[in-house]
mmCIF file of C-alpha atoms in Angstrom:
data_model
loop_
_atom_site.group_PDB
_atom_site.id
_atom_site.type_symbol
_atom_site.label_atom_id
_atom_site.label_comp_id
_atom_site.label_asym_id
_atom_site.label_seq_id
_atom_site.Cartn_x
_atom_site.Cartn_y
_atom_site.Cartn_z
ATOM 1 C CA UNK S 630 -17.790 7.536 -0.090
ATOM 2 C CA UNK S 631 -14.414 6.552 -1.469
ATOM 3 C CA UNK S 632 -14.558 4.418 -4.573
ATOM 4 C CA UNK S 633 -12.694 3.079 -7.570
ATOM 5 C CA UNK S 634 -14.130 3.633 -11.040
ATOM 6 C CA UNK S 635 -13.238 2.324 -14.476
ATOM 7 C CA UNK S 636 -14.105 3.670 -17.902
ATOM 8 C CA UNK S 637 -15.347 2.734 -20.330
ATOM 9 C CA UNK S 638 -17.346 -0.214 -18.988
ATOM 10 C CA UNK S 639 -17.513 -1.752 -22.456
ATOM 11 C CA UNK S 640 -15.233 -1.206 -25.444
ATOM 12 C CA UNK S 641 -15.078 -2.737 -28.899
ATOM 13 C CA UNK S 642 -12.001 -2.009 -30.974
ATOM 14 C CA UNK S 643 -10.125 -3.333 -33.973
ATOM 15 C CA UNK S 644 -6.866 -5.214 -34.152
ATOM 16 C CA UNK S 645 -3.882 -2.874 -34.235
ATOM 17 C CA UNK S 646 -5.554 0.112 -32.608
ATOM 18 C CA UNK S 647 -4.250 1.739 -29.458
ATOM 19 C CA UNK S 648 -6.681 1.554 -26.541
ATOM 20 C CA UNK S 649 -6.523 3.168 -23.116
ATOM 21 C CA UNK S 650 -8.584 1.997 -20.162
ATOM 22 C CA UNK S 651 -9.020 4.425 -17.303
ATOM 23 C CA UNK S 652 -8.896 3.679 -13.589
ATOM 24 C CA UNK S 653 -9.572 6.320 -10.937
ATOM 25 C CA UNK S 654 -9.650 5.817 -7.168
ATOM 26 C CA UNK S 655 -10.577 8.195 -4.389
ATOM 27 C CA UNK S 656 -9.239 6.023 -1.537
ATOM 28 C CA UNK S 657 -5.904 7.888 -1.728
ATOM 29 C CA UNK S 658 -4.171 4.512 -1.914
ATOM 30 C CA UNK S 659 -0.603 4.389 -3.125
ATOM 31 C CA UNK S 660 -0.870 0.833 -4.480
ATOM 32 C CA UNK S 661 -2.753 0.236 -7.721
ATOM 33 C CA UNK S 662 -3.055 -2.908 -9.829
ATOM 34 C CA UNK S 663 -4.398 -4.003 -13.208
ATOM 35 C CA UNK S 664 -5.679 -7.537 -13.791
ATOM 36 C CA UNK S 665 -7.277 -9.365 -16.661
ATOM 37 C CA UNK S 666 -9.910 -12.034 -16.089
ATOM 38 C CA UNK S 667 -10.244 -14.942 -18.474
ATOM 39 C CA UNK S 668 -12.229 -18.144 -18.144
ATOM 40 C CA UNK S 669 -10.164 -20.854 -16.520
ATOM 41 C CA UNK S 670 -7.389 -18.484 -15.496
ATOM 42 C CA UNK S 671 -8.929 -16.434 -12.722
ATOM 43 C CA UNK S 672 -7.358 -12.988 -12.464
ATOM 44 C CA UNK S 673 -3.837 -12.429 -13.709
ATOM 45 C CA UNK S 674 -1.719 -9.406 -12.839
ATOM 46 C CA UNK S 675 -0.751 -7.165 -15.762
ATOM 47 C CA UNK S 676 0.977 -4.172 -14.152
ATOM 48 C CA UNK S 677 1.104 -2.577 -10.741
ATOM 49 C CA UNK S 678 2.291 0.601 -9.081
ATOM 50 C CA UNK S 679 3.366 1.418 -5.535
ATOM 51 C CA UNK S 680 3.186 5.171 -5.997
ATOM 52 C CA UNK S 681 3.571 8.129 -8.338
ATOM 53 C CA UNK S 682 6.163 7.503 -11.044
ATOM 54 C CA UNK S 683 6.479 3.844 -9.979
ATOM 55 C CA UNK S 684 5.342 1.063 -12.339
ATOM 56 C CA UNK S 685 6.137 -2.646 -12.438
ATOM 57 C CA UNK S 686 5.410 -5.542 -14.771
ATOM 58 C CA UNK S 687 3.186 -8.346 -13.666
ATOM 59 C CA UNK S 688 2.669 -11.870 -14.890
ATOM 60 C CA UNK S 689 1.118 -10.971 -18.279
ATOM 61 C CA UNK S 690 2.526 -7.542 -19.169
ATOM 62 C CA UNK S 691 3.434 -8.069 -22.852
ATOM 63 C CA UNK S 692 1.494 -5.656 -25.063
ATOM 64 C CA UNK S 693 0.404 -3.434 -22.161
ATOM 65 C CA UNK S 694 1.809 -0.323 -20.517
ATOM 66 C CA UNK S 695 0.871 1.930 -17.605
ATOM 67 C CA UNK S 696 1.941 5.302 -16.299
ATOM 68 C CA UNK S 697 1.359 6.875 -12.881
ATOM 69 C CA UNK S 698 1.435 10.652 -12.860
ATOM 70 C CA UNK S 699 -0.741 11.127 -9.770
ATOM 71 C CA UNK S 700 -2.063 9.075 -6.852
ATOM 72 C CA UNK S 701 -5.623 8.716 -8.148
ATOM 73 C CA UNK S 702 -5.134 7.352 -11.680
ATOM 74 C CA UNK S 703 -3.460 4.380 -13.337
ATOM 75 C CA UNK S 704 -4.446 4.188 -17.032
ATOM 76 C CA UNK S 705 -3.750 0.948 -18.878
ATOM 77 C CA UNK S 706 -2.729 1.223 -22.546
ATOM 78 C CA UNK S 707 -2.827 -1.525 -25.133
ATOM 79 C CA UNK S 708 -0.308 -0.269 -27.641
ATOM 80 C CA UNK S 709 -1.553 -2.359 -30.571
ATOM 81 C CA UNK S 710 -4.635 -4.337 -29.646
ATOM 82 C CA UNK S 711 -4.704 -8.040 -30.478
ATOM 83 C CA UNK S 712 -7.598 -10.518 -30.402
ATOM 84 C CA UNK S 713 -5.821 -12.325 -27.551
ATOM 85 C CA UNK S 714 -6.393 -9.223 -25.438
ATOM 86 C CA UNK S 715 -10.163 -9.642 -25.533
ATOM 87 C CA UNK S 716 -10.912 -9.942 -21.836
ATOM 88 C CA UNK S 717 -12.428 -8.298 -18.783
ATOM 89 C CA UNK S 718 -10.025 -5.890 -17.119
ATOM 90 C CA UNK S 719 -10.108 -4.995 -13.431
ATOM 91 C CA UNK S 720 -8.333 -2.250 -11.598
ATOM 92 C CA UNK S 721 -7.686 -2.465 -7.853
ATOM 93 C CA UNK S 722 -6.051 -0.408 -5.134
ATOM 94 C CA UNK S 723 -4.770 -1.020 -1.624
ATOM 95 C CA UNK S 724 -3.128 0.726 1.293
ATOM 96 C CA UNK S 725 0.631 0.171 1.220
ATOM 97 C CA UNK S 726 2.853 -1.184 3.911
ATOM 98 C CA UNK S 727 0.936 -4.270 4.988
ATOM 99 C CA UNK S 728 0.684 -7.366 2.809
ATOM 100 C CA UNK S 729 -2.561 -8.370 4.475
ATOM 101 C CA UNK S 730 -4.360 -5.248 3.360
ATOM 102 C CA UNK S 731 -7.433 -5.773 1.264
ATOM 103 C CA UNK S 732 -7.433 -4.792 -2.378
ATOM 104 C CA UNK S 733 -10.514 -2.832 -3.504
ATOM 105 C CA UNK S 734 -11.705 -3.567 -7.006
ATOM 106 C CA UNK S 735 -13.375 -1.496 -9.692
ATOM 107 C CA UNK S 736 -16.420 -2.744 -11.646
ATOM 108 C CA UNK S 737 -14.371 -3.872 -14.645
ATOM 109 C CA UNK S 738 -14.075 -3.030 -18.350
ATOM 110 C CA UNK S 739 -15.125 -5.584 -20.939
ATOM 111 C CA UNK S 740 -12.854 -5.197 -23.978
ATOM 112 C CA UNK S 741 -13.500 -6.899 -27.303
ATOM 113 C CA UNK S 742 -10.833 -6.787 -30.003
ATOM 114 C CA UNK S 743 -12.146 -7.689 -33.462
ATOM 115 C CA UNK A 1021 6.606 -18.243 -5.819
ATOM 116 C CA UNK A 1022 3.053 -18.514 -4.571
ATOM 117 C CA UNK A 1023 0.314 -20.397 -6.371
ATOM 118 C CA UNK A 1024 -3.332 -21.167 -5.677
ATOM 119 C CA UNK A 1025 -5.439 -24.077 -6.895
ATOM 120 C CA UNK A 1026 -9.198 -24.120 -6.621
ATOM 121 C CA UNK A 1027 -10.149 -27.723 -6.967
ATOM 122 C CA UNK A 1028 -13.637 -27.262 -8.422
ATOM 123 C CA UNK A 1029 -14.464 -25.017 -11.358
ATOM 124 C CA UNK A 1030 -18.218 -25.360 -10.755
ATOM 125 C CA UNK A 1031 -20.248 -26.339 -7.701
ATOM 126 C CA UNK A 1032 -24.026 -26.773 -7.977
ATOM 127 C CA UNK A 1033 -25.991 -27.050 -4.731
ATOM 128 C CA UNK A 1034 -29.594 -26.829 -3.650
ATOM 129 C CA UNK A 1035 -30.867 -23.879 -1.665
ATOM 130 C CA UNK A 1036 -30.424 -24.264 2.122
ATOM 131 C CA UNK A 1037 -27.831 -27.019 1.643
ATOM 132 C CA UNK A 1038 -24.282 -26.647 3.013
ATOM 133 C CA UNK A 1039 -21.414 -25.914 0.656
ATOM 134 C CA UNK A 1040 -17.636 -26.149 0.709
ATOM 135 C CA UNK A 1041 -15.398 -24.528 -1.895
ATOM 136 C CA UNK A 1042 -11.895 -25.926 -1.851
ATOM 137 C CA UNK A 1043 -8.644 -23.994 -2.104
ATOM 138 C CA UNK A 1044 -5.060 -25.177 -1.833
ATOM 139 C CA UNK A 1045 -2.031 -22.937 -1.939
ATOM 140 C CA UNK A 1046 1.710 -23.265 -2.162
ATOM 141 C CA UNK A 1047 4.219 -20.806 -0.808
ATOM 142 C CA UNK A 1048 7.743 -20.773 0.547
ATOM 143 C CA UNK A 1049 7.003 -17.881 2.905
ATOM 144 C CA UNK A 1050 4.324 -16.906 5.378
ATOM 145 C CA UNK A 1051 1.212 -15.897 3.548
ATOM 146 C CA UNK A 1052 -2.021 -14.089 3.957
ATOM 147 C CA UNK A 1053 -5.069 -15.768 2.427
ATOM 148 C CA UNK A 1054 -8.239 -14.259 1.031
ATOM 149 C CA UNK A 1055 -11.589 -15.243 -0.397
ATOM 150 C CA UNK A 1056 -13.257 -12.809 -2.790
ATOM 151 C CA UNK A 1057 -16.728 -13.031 -4.316
ATOM 152 C CA UNK A 1058 -17.774 -11.743 -7.732
ATOM 153 C CA UNK A 1059 -21.486 -11.325 -8.393
ATOM 154 C CA UNK A 1060 -22.577 -11.249 -12.056
ATOM 155 C CA UNK A 1061 -21.263 -8.218 -13.950
ATOM 156 C CA UNK A 1062 -19.569 -6.777 -10.894
ATOM 157 C CA UNK A 1063 -16.083 -6.401 -9.502
ATOM 158 C CA UNK A 1064 -14.662 -8.468 -6.678
ATOM 159 C CA UNK A 1065 -15.417 -7.877 -3.025
ATOM 160 C CA UNK A 1066 -13.730 -9.343 0.000
ATOM 161 C CA UNK A 1067 -15.517 -12.159 1.829
ATOM 162 C CA UNK A 1068 -12.872 -12.865 4.454
ATOM 163 C CA UNK A 1069 -9.158 -13.021 5.069
ATOM 164 C CA UNK A 1070 -6.701 -14.998 7.179
ATOM 165 C CA UNK A 1071 -3.782 -13.056 8.603
ATOM 166 C CA UNK A 1072 -2.723 -14.956 11.731
ATOM 167 C CA UNK A 1073 -4.140 -16.335 14.946
ATOM 168 C CA UNK A 1074 -7.321 -18.404 14.975
ATOM 169 C CA UNK A 1075 -7.454 -20.761 12.027
ATOM 170 C CA UNK A 1076 -11.226 -20.357 11.681
ATOM 171 C CA UNK A 1077 -12.077 -17.086 10.023
ATOM 172 C CA UNK A 1078 -15.573 -15.686 9.766
ATOM 173 C CA UNK A 1079 -16.599 -13.400 6.954
ATOM 174 C CA UNK A 1080 -19.615 -11.623 5.548
ATOM 175 C CA UNK A 1081 -22.889 -13.255 4.497
ATOM 176 C CA UNK A 1082 -22.423 -16.233 6.838
ATOM 177 C CA UNK A 1083 -19.287 -17.585 5.162
ATOM 178 C CA UNK A 1084 -16.305 -18.949 7.056
ATOM 179 C CA UNK A 1085 -12.984 -20.507 6.116
ATOM 180 C CA UNK A 1086 -10.473 -22.682 7.886
ATOM 181 C CA UNK A 1087 -6.747 -22.290 7.470
ATOM 182 C CA UNK A 1088 -4.889 -25.606 7.588
ATOM 183 C CA UNK A 1089 -1.150 -25.113 7.423
ATOM 184 C CA UNK A 1090 -0.235 -28.803 7.288
ATOM 185 C CA UNK A 1091 -2.539 -29.394 4.331
ATOM 186 C CA UNK A 1092 -1.870 -25.947 2.817
ATOM 187 C CA UNK A 1093 -5.593 -25.441 2.435
ATOM 188 C CA UNK A 1094 -8.062 -22.620 3.000
ATOM 189 C CA UNK A 1095 -11.501 -24.048 2.261
ATOM 190 C CA UNK A 1096 -14.593 -21.835 2.282
ATOM 191 C CA UNK A 1097 -17.817 -23.050 3.868
ATOM 192 C CA UNK A 1098 -21.369 -21.973 4.454
ATOM 193 C CA UNK A 1099 -23.842 -24.115 6.415
ATOM 194 C CA UNK A 1100 -26.926 -23.068 4.436
ATOM 195 C CA UNK A 1101 -26.797 -21.286 1.083
ATOM 196 C CA UNK A 1102 -29.285 -18.894 -0.442
ATOM 197 C CA UNK A 1103 -30.102 -18.107 -4.050
ATOM 198 C CA UNK A 1104 -28.309 -14.786 -3.592
ATOM 199 C CA UNK A 1105 -25.027 -16.651 -3.012
ATOM 200 C CA UNK A 1106 -24.885 -17.517 -6.706
ATOM 201 C CA UNK A 1107 -21.568 -16.010 -7.788
ATOM 202 C CA UNK A 1108 -17.968 -16.783 -8.637
ATOM 203 C CA UNK A 1109 -15.609 -17.222 -5.724
ATOM 204 C CA UNK A 1110 -11.877 -16.631 -5.843
ATOM 205 C CA UNK A 1111 -9.223 -17.748 -3.408
ATOM 206 C CA UNK A 1112 -6.061 -15.628 -3.316
ATOM 207 C CA UNK A 1113 -2.733 -15.464 -1.550
ATOM 208 C CA UNK A 1114 -0.687 -12.330 -1.019
ATOM 209 C CA UNK A 1115 3.070 -12.207 -0.972
ATOM 210 C CA UNK A 1116 5.293 -9.843 1.034
ATOM 211 C CA UNK A 1117 5.313 -7.434 -1.911
ATOM 212 C CA UNK A 1118 1.535 -6.978 -1.515
ATOM 213 C CA UNK A 1119 0.595 -8.582 -4.810
ATOM 214 C CA UNK A 1120 -2.259 -11.085 -4.970
ATOM 215 C CA UNK A 1121 -2.114 -14.431 -6.742
ATOM 216 C CA UNK A 1122 -5.579 -15.764 -7.560
ATOM 217 C CA UNK A 1123 -6.956 -19.216 -8.120
ATOM 218 C CA UNK A 1124 -8.954 -20.026 -11.234
ATOM 219 C CA UNK A 1125 -12.282 -19.388 -9.535
ATOM 220 C CA UNK A 1126 -15.247 -21.576 -8.558
ATOM 221 C CA UNK A 1127 -18.682 -20.852 -9.937
ATOM 222 C CA UNK A 1128 -21.307 -21.544 -7.268
ATOM 223 C CA UNK A 1129 -24.784 -22.177 -8.607
ATOM 224 C CA UNK A 1130 -27.723 -22.438 -6.217
ATOM 225 C CA UNK A 1131 -30.730 -24.401 -7.398
ATOM 226 C CA UNK A 1132 -34.169 -23.868 -5.825
#
């Protein structure tokens, strides 16, 4: 069955370190998204991609970067982790072309920055 | 720009009672509306979506939602809840660029 996976599921790091969160999907979707979930804010879009070599900034992109070298993966990098980036991170993918298409979500990565 | 407001951050109900989770949206263009559910320590899964046509949309697990264009609302309902419905529920709107804008979430707690 097609799926979307994230790794690691839990990560503890220190302020100032670079951290990369992995997202891998086997749906063969061109669209991929990264969100962070914080209490009282729901999910907020960090970065998104509509295909290989395409990346775009979302609502809360400061301090984060992504790269898309193939269809299956969209890793999220925190260049210099800050305590404000402690959050749960979700990756999602969808079929392009139709705005009504469902986004499929991964299980999430809980990141703690000390 | 689109925005979504979920009017209740927490909703406690007794088992087998009806429930309504409220969602209002704002948008200057035609939208598609979604309800997602997040069970503890899991990702989000789609409950239902409104694209066009009938304003009453039925989803999984006995949930339904009604699209009301004049009130810009998309409230989620279930006539009789079960303990297993305990979860966080998110309303979302998609824009023509296929991005989703989420509400703040409503935590539904079912008491026996």
